């Protein structure tokens, strides 16, 4: 057949894709689609350059090129919070209905207030591509990210995700957040500098479901507080590069005594040592260690 309804192509490299499920989307409501993450990056590079240039110019004009706040971007928990649970979301739409979002988190450290801001495209309520990310204590620079309309109710915005979370007791959710930050701190301590950078983790989140469903290895272990966790590990390949994807989940019996498995932390790594670190406790599925 010369042509059928399943004809798509990557808007960057023009490769033909015959399955809608193999396309990656970045902008909500836009048919712009890509064959892989590399194509997304390439396609948008001039736009990220544009915004980075703008921010650079602003910083120069404000004499803020070497601001202390910039070091906040080395803290993955803050970056993650900004992208997944910000304090403010702003949205701007042009005349042809293209949207850019601004996700902002306010951070208090002692007497000082800092702000972390991300300009991004959003798909399914989640930043799908970050155009620029920065942090400052300068109110004027902050205001440059507060344009368009502010999303009045973040709760409304995140309604879909909240619907799932609402099924879980808020106390348990809080507990999970705590566990998550412990594992995140643990991860930071054992991470190597040469590993996949934190700001790129977003690009790997598609591997989470697959890793949980078809893990190569699964380990079950208890933490210091005698609570049960599970690490699912799978060797994955992205753009020709092999890496491990690891999902740490919390095990919790539900009201009917069934066990619920709630993912609390997931990340890619190219570091075999880090992977080894998460192979702990009892192996419950998959081949032998190594
Ligand atoms: Zn492509």
JSON list of C-alpha atoms in Angstrom, two decimals, residues 28-176:
[
{"chain": "A", "resi": 28, "resn": "UNK", "atom": "CA", "xyz": [-0.20, 19.87, 24.30]},
{"chain": "A", "resi": 29, "resn": "UNK", "atom": "CA", "xyz": [-2.73, 20.12, 21.49]},
{"chain": "A", "resi": 30, "resn": "UNK", "atom": "CA", "xyz": [-0.02, 20.31, 18.84]},
{"chain": "A", "resi": 31, "resn": "UNK", "atom": "CA", "xyz": [0.56, 17.63, 16.19]},
{"chain": "A", "resi": 32, "resn": "UNK", "atom": "CA", "xyz": [4.30, 18.36, 16.26]},
{"chain": "A", "resi": 33, "resn": "UNK", "atom": "CA", "xyz": [5.81, 14.96, 16.89]},
{"chain": "A", "resi": 34, "resn": "UNK", "atom": "CA", "xyz": [9.19, 13.33, 16.92]},
{"chain": "A", "resi": 35, "resn": "UNK", "atom": "CA", "xyz": [10.81, 9.92, 16.53]},
{"chain": "A", "resi": 36, "resn": "UNK", "atom": "CA", "xyz": [13.19, 10.20, 19.51]},
{"chain": "A", "resi": 37, "resn": "UNK", "atom": "CA", "xyz": [14.46, 12.46, 22.29]},
{"chain": "A", "resi": 38, "resn": "UNK", "atom": "CA", "xyz": [17.52, 13.47, 20.29]},
{"chain": "A", "resi": 39, "resn": "UNK", "atom": "CA", "xyz": [15.25, 14.86, 17.56]},
{"chain": "A", "resi": 40, "resn": "UNK", "atom": "CA", "xyz": [13.25, 16.80, 20.14]},
{"chain": "A", "resi": 41, "resn": "UNK", "atom": "CA", "xyz": [16.44, 18.36, 21.48]},
{"chain": "A", "resi": 42, "resn": "UNK", "atom": "CA", "xyz": [17.77, 19.17, 18.03]},
{"chain": "A", "resi": 43, "resn": "UNK", "atom": "CA", "xyz": [14.49, 20.64, 16.87]},
{"chain": "A", "resi": 44, "resn": "UNK", "atom": "CA", "xyz": [14.23, 22.98, 19.85]},
{"chain": "A", "resi": 45, "resn": "UNK", "atom": "CA", "xyz": [17.91, 23.88, 20.26]},
{"chain": "A", "resi": 46, "resn": "UNK", "atom": "CA", "xyz": [17.57, 27.28, 18.54]},
{"chain": "A", "resi": 47, "resn": "UNK", "atom": "CA", "xyz": [14.68, 28.07, 20.91]},
{"chain": "A", "resi": 48, "resn": "UNK", "atom": "CA", "xyz": [16.56, 27.01, 24.06]},
{"chain": "A", "resi": 49, "resn": "UNK", "atom": "CA", "xyz": [19.52, 29.06, 22.79]},
{"chain": "A", "resi": 50, "resn": "UNK", "atom": "CA", "xyz": [17.19, 32.00, 22.27]},
{"chain": "A", "resi": 51, "resn": "UNK", "atom": "CA", "xyz": [15.84, 31.90, 25.83]},
{"chain": "A", "resi": 52, "resn": "UNK", "atom": "CA", "xyz": [19.20, 31.19, 27.39]},
{"chain": "A", "resi": 53, "resn": "UNK", "atom": "CA", "xyz": [20.57, 34.20, 25.53]},
{"chain": "A", "resi": 54, "resn": "UNK", "atom": "CA", "xyz": [17.72, 36.33, 26.83]},
{"chain": "A", "resi": 55, "resn": "UNK", "atom": "CA", "xyz": [18.30, 35.22, 30.42]},
{"chain": "A", "resi": 56, "resn": "UNK", "atom": "CA", "xyz": [22.03, 35.75, 30.04]},
{"chain": "A", "resi": 57, "resn": "UNK", "atom": "CA", "xyz": [21.41, 39.31, 28.79]},
{"chain": "A", "resi": 58, "resn": "UNK", "atom": "CA", "xyz": [19.02, 40.02, 31.67]},
{"chain": "A", "resi": 59, "resn": "UNK", "atom": "CA", "xyz": [21.56, 38.74, 34.18]},
{"chain": "A", "resi": 60, "resn": "UNK", "atom": "CA", "xyz": [24.25, 40.88, 32.61]},
{"chain": "A", "resi": 61, "resn": "UNK", "atom": "CA", "xyz": [22.07, 43.99, 32.75]},
{"chain": "A", "resi": 62, "resn": "UNK", "atom": "CA", "xyz": [21.18, 43.28, 36.37]},
{"chain": "A", "resi": 63, "resn": "UNK", "atom": "CA", "xyz": [24.76, 42.45, 37.28]},
{"chain": "A", "resi": 64, "resn": "UNK", "atom": "CA", "xyz": [23.70, 38.97, 38.37]},
{"chain": "A", "resi": 65, "resn": "UNK", "atom": "CA", "xyz": [25.99, 36.81, 36.32]},
{"chain": "A", "resi": 66, "resn": "UNK", "atom": "CA", "xyz": [27.53, 35.05, 39.29]},
{"chain": "A", "resi": 67, "resn": "UNK", "atom": "CA", "xyz": [24.63, 34.85, 41.67]},
{"chain": "A", "resi": 68, "resn": "UNK", "atom": "CA", "xyz": [24.82, 32.50, 44.65]},
{"chain": "A", "resi": 69, "resn": "UNK", "atom": "CA", "xyz": [21.26, 31.33, 43.90]},
{"chain": "A", "resi": 70, "resn": "UNK", "atom": "CA", "xyz": [22.53, 29.61, 40.76]},
{"chain": "A", "resi": 71, "resn": "UNK", "atom": "CA", "xyz": [24.01, 26.86, 42.93]},
{"chain": "A", "resi": 72, "resn": "UNK", "atom": "CA", "xyz": [20.45, 25.83, 43.88]},
{"chain": "A", "resi": 73, "resn": "UNK", "atom": "CA", "xyz": [20.19, 24.25, 40.47]},
{"chain": "A", "resi": 74, "resn": "UNK", "atom": "CA", "xyz": [22.65, 21.60, 41.62]},
{"chain": "A", "resi": 75, "resn": "UNK", "atom": "CA", "xyz": [20.02, 20.37, 44.06]},
{"chain": "A", "resi": 76, "resn": "UNK", "atom": "CA", "xyz": [17.96, 17.78, 42.18]},
{"chain": "A", "resi": 77, "resn": "UNK", "atom": "CA", "xyz": [15.17, 17.83, 44.78]},
{"chain": "A", "resi": 78, "resn": "UNK", "atom": "CA", "xyz": [14.59, 21.54, 44.14]},
{"chain": "A", "resi": 79, "resn": "UNK", "atom": "CA", "xyz": [14.69, 21.10, 40.38]},
{"chain": "A", "resi": 80, "resn": "UNK", "atom": "CA", "xyz": [12.26, 18.24, 40.67]},
{"chain": "A", "resi": 81, "resn": "UNK", "atom": "CA", "xyz": [9.95, 20.21, 42.91]},
{"chain": "A", "resi": 82, "resn": "UNK", "atom": "CA", "xyz": [9.97, 23.11, 40.46]},
{"chain": "A", "resi": 83, "resn": "UNK", "atom": "CA", "xyz": [9.01, 20.85, 37.60]},
{"chain": "A", "resi": 84, "resn": "UNK", "atom": "CA", "xyz": [6.56, 18.59, 39.36]},
{"chain": "A", "resi": 85, "resn": "UNK", "atom": "CA", "xyz": [5.09, 20.52, 42.30]},
{"chain": "A", "resi": 86, "resn": "UNK", "atom": "CA", "xyz": [5.75, 24.21, 41.73]},
{"chain": "A", "resi": 87, "resn": "UNK", "atom": "CA", "xyz": [4.34, 27.02, 43.87]},
{"chain": "A", "resi": 88, "resn": "UNK", "atom": "CA", "xyz": [3.22, 28.99, 40.83]},
{"chain": "A", "resi": 89, "resn": "UNK", "atom": "CA", "xyz": [2.41, 28.18, 37.25]},
{"chain": "A", "resi": 90, "resn": "UNK", "atom": "CA", "xyz": [2.05, 30.83, 34.55]},
{"chain": "A", "resi": 91, "resn": "UNK", "atom": "CA", "xyz": [0.85, 30.23, 31.05]},
{"chain": "A", "resi": 92, "resn": "UNK", "atom": "CA", "xyz": [1.18, 32.38, 27.96]},
{"chain": "A", "resi": 93, "resn": "UNK", "atom": "CA", "xyz": [-0.49, 31.62, 24.66]},
{"chain": "A", "resi": 94, "resn": "UNK", "atom": "CA", "xyz": [0.16, 33.29, 21.32]},
{"chain": "A", "resi": 95, "resn": "UNK", "atom": "CA", "xyz": [-2.40, 33.97, 18.59]},
{"chain": "A", "resi": 96, "resn": "UNK", "atom": "CA", "xyz": [-1.89, 30.59, 17.02]},
{"chain": "A", "resi": 97, "resn": "UNK", "atom": "CA", "xyz": [-2.55, 28.87, 20.35]},
{"chain": "A", "resi": 98, "resn": "UNK", "atom": "CA", "xyz": [1.02, 27.84, 21.11]},
{"chain": "A", "resi": 99, "resn": "UNK", "atom": "CA", "xyz": [1.64, 27.78, 24.83]},
{"chain": "A", "resi": 100, "resn": "UNK", "atom": "CA", "xyz": [4.70, 28.30, 26.96]},
{"chain": "A", "resi": 101, "resn": "UNK", "atom": "CA", "xyz": [4.55, 27.66, 30.68]},
{"chain": "A", "resi": 102, "resn": "UNK", "atom": "CA", "xyz": [6.54, 29.06, 33.53]},
{"chain": "A", "resi": 103, "resn": "UNK", "atom": "CA", "xyz": [6.93, 26.88, 36.63]},
{"chain": "A", "resi": 104, "resn": "UNK", "atom": "CA", "xyz": [8.16, 28.68, 39.74]},
{"chain": "A", "resi": 105, "resn": "UNK", "atom": "CA", "xyz": [9.18, 27.53, 43.20]},
{"chain": "A", "resi": 106, "resn": "UNK", "atom": "CA", "xyz": [10.00, 29.77, 46.13]},
{"chain": "A", "resi": 107, "resn": "UNK", "atom": "CA", "xyz": [12.75, 28.57, 48.40]},
{"chain": "A", "resi": 108, "resn": "UNK", "atom": "CA", "xyz": [13.46, 29.86, 51.88]},
{"chain": "A", "resi": 109, "resn": "UNK", "atom": "CA", "xyz": [16.93, 29.42, 53.27]},
{"chain": "A", "resi": 110, "resn": "UNK", "atom": "CA", "xyz": [17.38, 31.15, 56.59]},
{"chain": "A", "resi": 111, "resn": "UNK", "atom": "CA", "xyz": [16.51, 34.80, 56.11]},
{"chain": "A", "resi": 112, "resn": "UNK", "atom": "CA", "xyz": [16.74, 34.64, 52.35]},
{"chain": "A", "resi": 113, "resn": "UNK", "atom": "CA", "xyz": [14.16, 33.85, 49.72]},
{"chain": "A", "resi": 114, "resn": "UNK", "atom": "CA", "xyz": [15.19, 32.37, 46.44]},
{"chain": "A", "resi": 115, "resn": "UNK", "atom": "CA", "xyz": [13.19, 31.49, 43.39]},
{"chain": "A", "resi": 116, "resn": "UNK", "atom": "CA", "xyz": [13.66, 28.77, 40.85]},
{"chain": "A", "resi": 117, "resn": "UNK", "atom": "CA", "xyz": [12.01, 29.29, 37.48]},
{"chain": "A", "resi": 118, "resn": "UNK", "atom": "CA", "xyz": [11.59, 27.02, 34.49]},
{"chain": "A", "resi": 119, "resn": "UNK", "atom": "CA", "xyz": [10.19, 27.98, 31.10]},
{"chain": "A", "resi": 120, "resn": "UNK", "atom": "CA", "xyz": [8.81, 24.87, 29.50]},
{"chain": "A", "resi": 121, "resn": "UNK", "atom": "CA", "xyz": [6.40, 23.19, 27.19]},
{"chain": "A", "resi": 122, "resn": "UNK", "atom": "CA", "xyz": [3.82, 21.11, 28.95]},
{"chain": "A", "resi": 123, "resn": "UNK", "atom": "CA", "xyz": [2.23, 17.86, 27.91]},
{"chain": "A", "resi": 124, "resn": "UNK", "atom": "CA", "xyz": [-0.20, 16.01, 30.17]},
{"chain": "A", "resi": 125, "resn": "UNK", "atom": "CA", "xyz": [0.25, 18.62, 32.92]},
{"chain": "A", "resi": 126, "resn": "UNK", "atom": "CA", "xyz": [3.96, 17.86, 33.10]},
{"chain": "A", "resi": 127, "resn": "UNK", "atom": "CA", "xyz": [6.89, 19.79, 31.67]},
{"chain": "A", "resi": 128, "resn": "UNK", "atom": "CA", "xyz": [7.79, 17.87, 28.52]},
{"chain": "A", "resi": 129, "resn": "UNK", "atom": "CA", "xyz": [10.65, 20.09, 27.47]},
{"chain": "A", "resi": 130, "resn": "UNK", "atom": "CA", "xyz": [12.51, 22.68, 29.50]},
{"chain": "A", "resi": 131, "resn": "UNK", "atom": "CA", "xyz": [13.45, 25.76, 27.50]},
{"chain": "A", "resi": 132, "resn": "UNK", "atom": "CA", "xyz": [15.39, 27.37, 30.28]},
{"chain": "A", "resi": 133, "resn": "UNK", "atom": "CA", "xyz": [15.86, 26.85, 34.00]},
{"chain": "A", "resi": 134, "resn": "UNK", "atom": "CA", "xyz": [17.37, 29.31, 36.41]},
{"chain": "A", "resi": 135, "resn": "UNK", "atom": "CA", "xyz": [17.33, 30.48, 40.03]},
{"chain": "A", "resi": 136, "resn": "UNK", "atom": "CA", "xyz": [17.63, 33.90, 41.59]},
{"chain": "A", "resi": 137, "resn": "UNK", "atom": "CA", "xyz": [16.97, 36.04, 44.61]},
{"chain": "A", "resi": 138, "resn": "UNK", "atom": "CA", "xyz": [16.30, 39.03, 42.37]},
{"chain": "A", "resi": 139, "resn": "UNK", "atom": "CA", "xyz": [12.62, 40.01, 42.27]},
{"chain": "A", "resi": 140, "resn": "UNK", "atom": "CA", "xyz": [12.92, 41.69, 38.90]},
{"chain": "A", "resi": 141, "resn": "UNK", "atom": "CA", "xyz": [14.37, 38.60, 37.28]},
{"chain": "A", "resi": 142, "resn": "UNK", "atom": "CA", "xyz": [11.62, 36.54, 38.94]},
{"chain": "A", "resi": 143, "resn": "UNK", "atom": "CA", "xyz": [8.98, 38.86, 37.49]},
{"chain": "A", "resi": 144, "resn": "UNK", "atom": "CA", "xyz": [10.28, 38.22, 33.98]},
{"chain": "A", "resi": 145, "resn": "UNK", "atom": "CA", "xyz": [8.98, 34.68, 34.41]},
{"chain": "A", "resi": 146, "resn": "UNK", "atom": "CA", "xyz": [5.61, 35.78, 35.79]},
{"chain": "A", "resi": 147, "resn": "UNK", "atom": "CA", "xyz": [4.00, 36.75, 32.51]},
{"chain": "A", "resi": 148, "resn": "UNK", "atom": "CA", "xyz": [0.78, 35.69, 30.84]},
{"chain": "A", "resi": 149, "resn": "UNK", "atom": "CA", "xyz": [-1.96, 34.36, 33.08]},
{"chain": "A", "resi": 150, "resn": "UNK", "atom": "CA", "xyz": [-1.28, 32.71, 36.37]},
{"chain": "A", "resi": 151, "resn": "UNK", "atom": "CA", "xyz": [-2.98, 29.36, 36.89]},
{"chain": "A", "resi": 152, "resn": "UNK", "atom": "CA", "xyz": [-5.32, 30.22, 39.72]},
{"chain": "A", "resi": 153, "resn": "UNK", "atom": "CA", "xyz": [-5.69, 26.81, 41.25]},
{"chain": "A", "resi": 154, "resn": "UNK", "atom": "CA", "xyz": [-2.82, 24.39, 41.01]},
{"chain": "A", "resi": 155, "resn": "UNK", "atom": "CA", "xyz": [-5.13, 21.81, 42.51]},
{"chain": "A", "resi": 156, "resn": "UNK", "atom": "CA", "xyz": [-7.44, 22.18, 39.55]},
{"chain": "A", "resi": 157, "resn": "UNK", "atom": "CA", "xyz": [-4.47, 22.05, 37.18]},
{"chain": "A", "resi": 158, "resn": "UNK", "atom": "CA", "xyz": [-3.24, 18.81, 38.70]},
{"chain": "A", "resi": 159, "resn": "UNK", "atom": "CA", "xyz": [-6.73, 17.38, 39.14]},
{"chain": "A", "resi": 160, "resn": "UNK", "atom": "CA", "xyz": [-5.99, 14.21, 37.23]},
{"chain": "A", "resi": 161, "resn": "UNK", "atom": "CA", "xyz": [-2.93, 13.35, 39.22]},
{"chain": "A", "resi": 162, "resn": "UNK", "atom": "CA", "xyz": [-4.62, 14.36, 42.44]},
{"chain": "A", "resi": 163, "resn": "UNK", "atom": "CA", "xyz": [-7.49, 12.02, 41.69]},
{"chain": "A", "resi": 164, "resn": "UNK", "atom": "CA", "xyz": [-5.06, 9.15, 42.04]},
{"chain": "A", "resi": 165, "resn": "UNK", "atom": "CA", "xyz": [-3.31, 10.60, 45.03]},
{"chain": "A", "resi": 166, "resn": "UNK", "atom": "CA", "xyz": [-6.61, 11.29, 46.77]},
{"chain": "A", "resi": 167, "resn": "UNK", "atom": "CA", "xyz": [-7.20, 7.57, 47.01]},
{"chain": "A", "resi": 168, "resn": "UNK", "atom": "CA", "xyz": [-4.24, 7.50, 49.35]},
{"chain": "A", "resi": 169, "resn": "UNK", "atom": "CA", "xyz": [-4.39, 8.85, 52.87]},
{"chain": "A", "resi": 170, "resn": "UNK", "atom": "CA", "xyz": [-2.66, 12.29, 53.08]},
{"chain": "A", "resi": 171, "resn": "UNK", "atom": "CA", "xyz": [-0.64, 11.05, 56.05]},
{"chain": "A", "resi": 172, "resn": "UNK", "atom": "CA", "xyz": [0.70, 8.19, 53.96]},
{"chain": "A", "resi": 173, "resn": "UNK", "atom": "CA", "xyz": [1.45, 10.59, 51.13]},
{"chain": "A", "resi": 174, "resn": "UNK", "atom": "CA", "xyz": [3.46, 12.72, 53.50]},
{"chain": "A", "resi": 175, "resn": "UNK", "atom": "CA", "xyz": [5.26, 9.63, 54.71]},
{"chain": "A", "resi": 176, "resn": "UNK", "atom": "CA", "xyz": [6.05, 8.70, 51.11]}
]
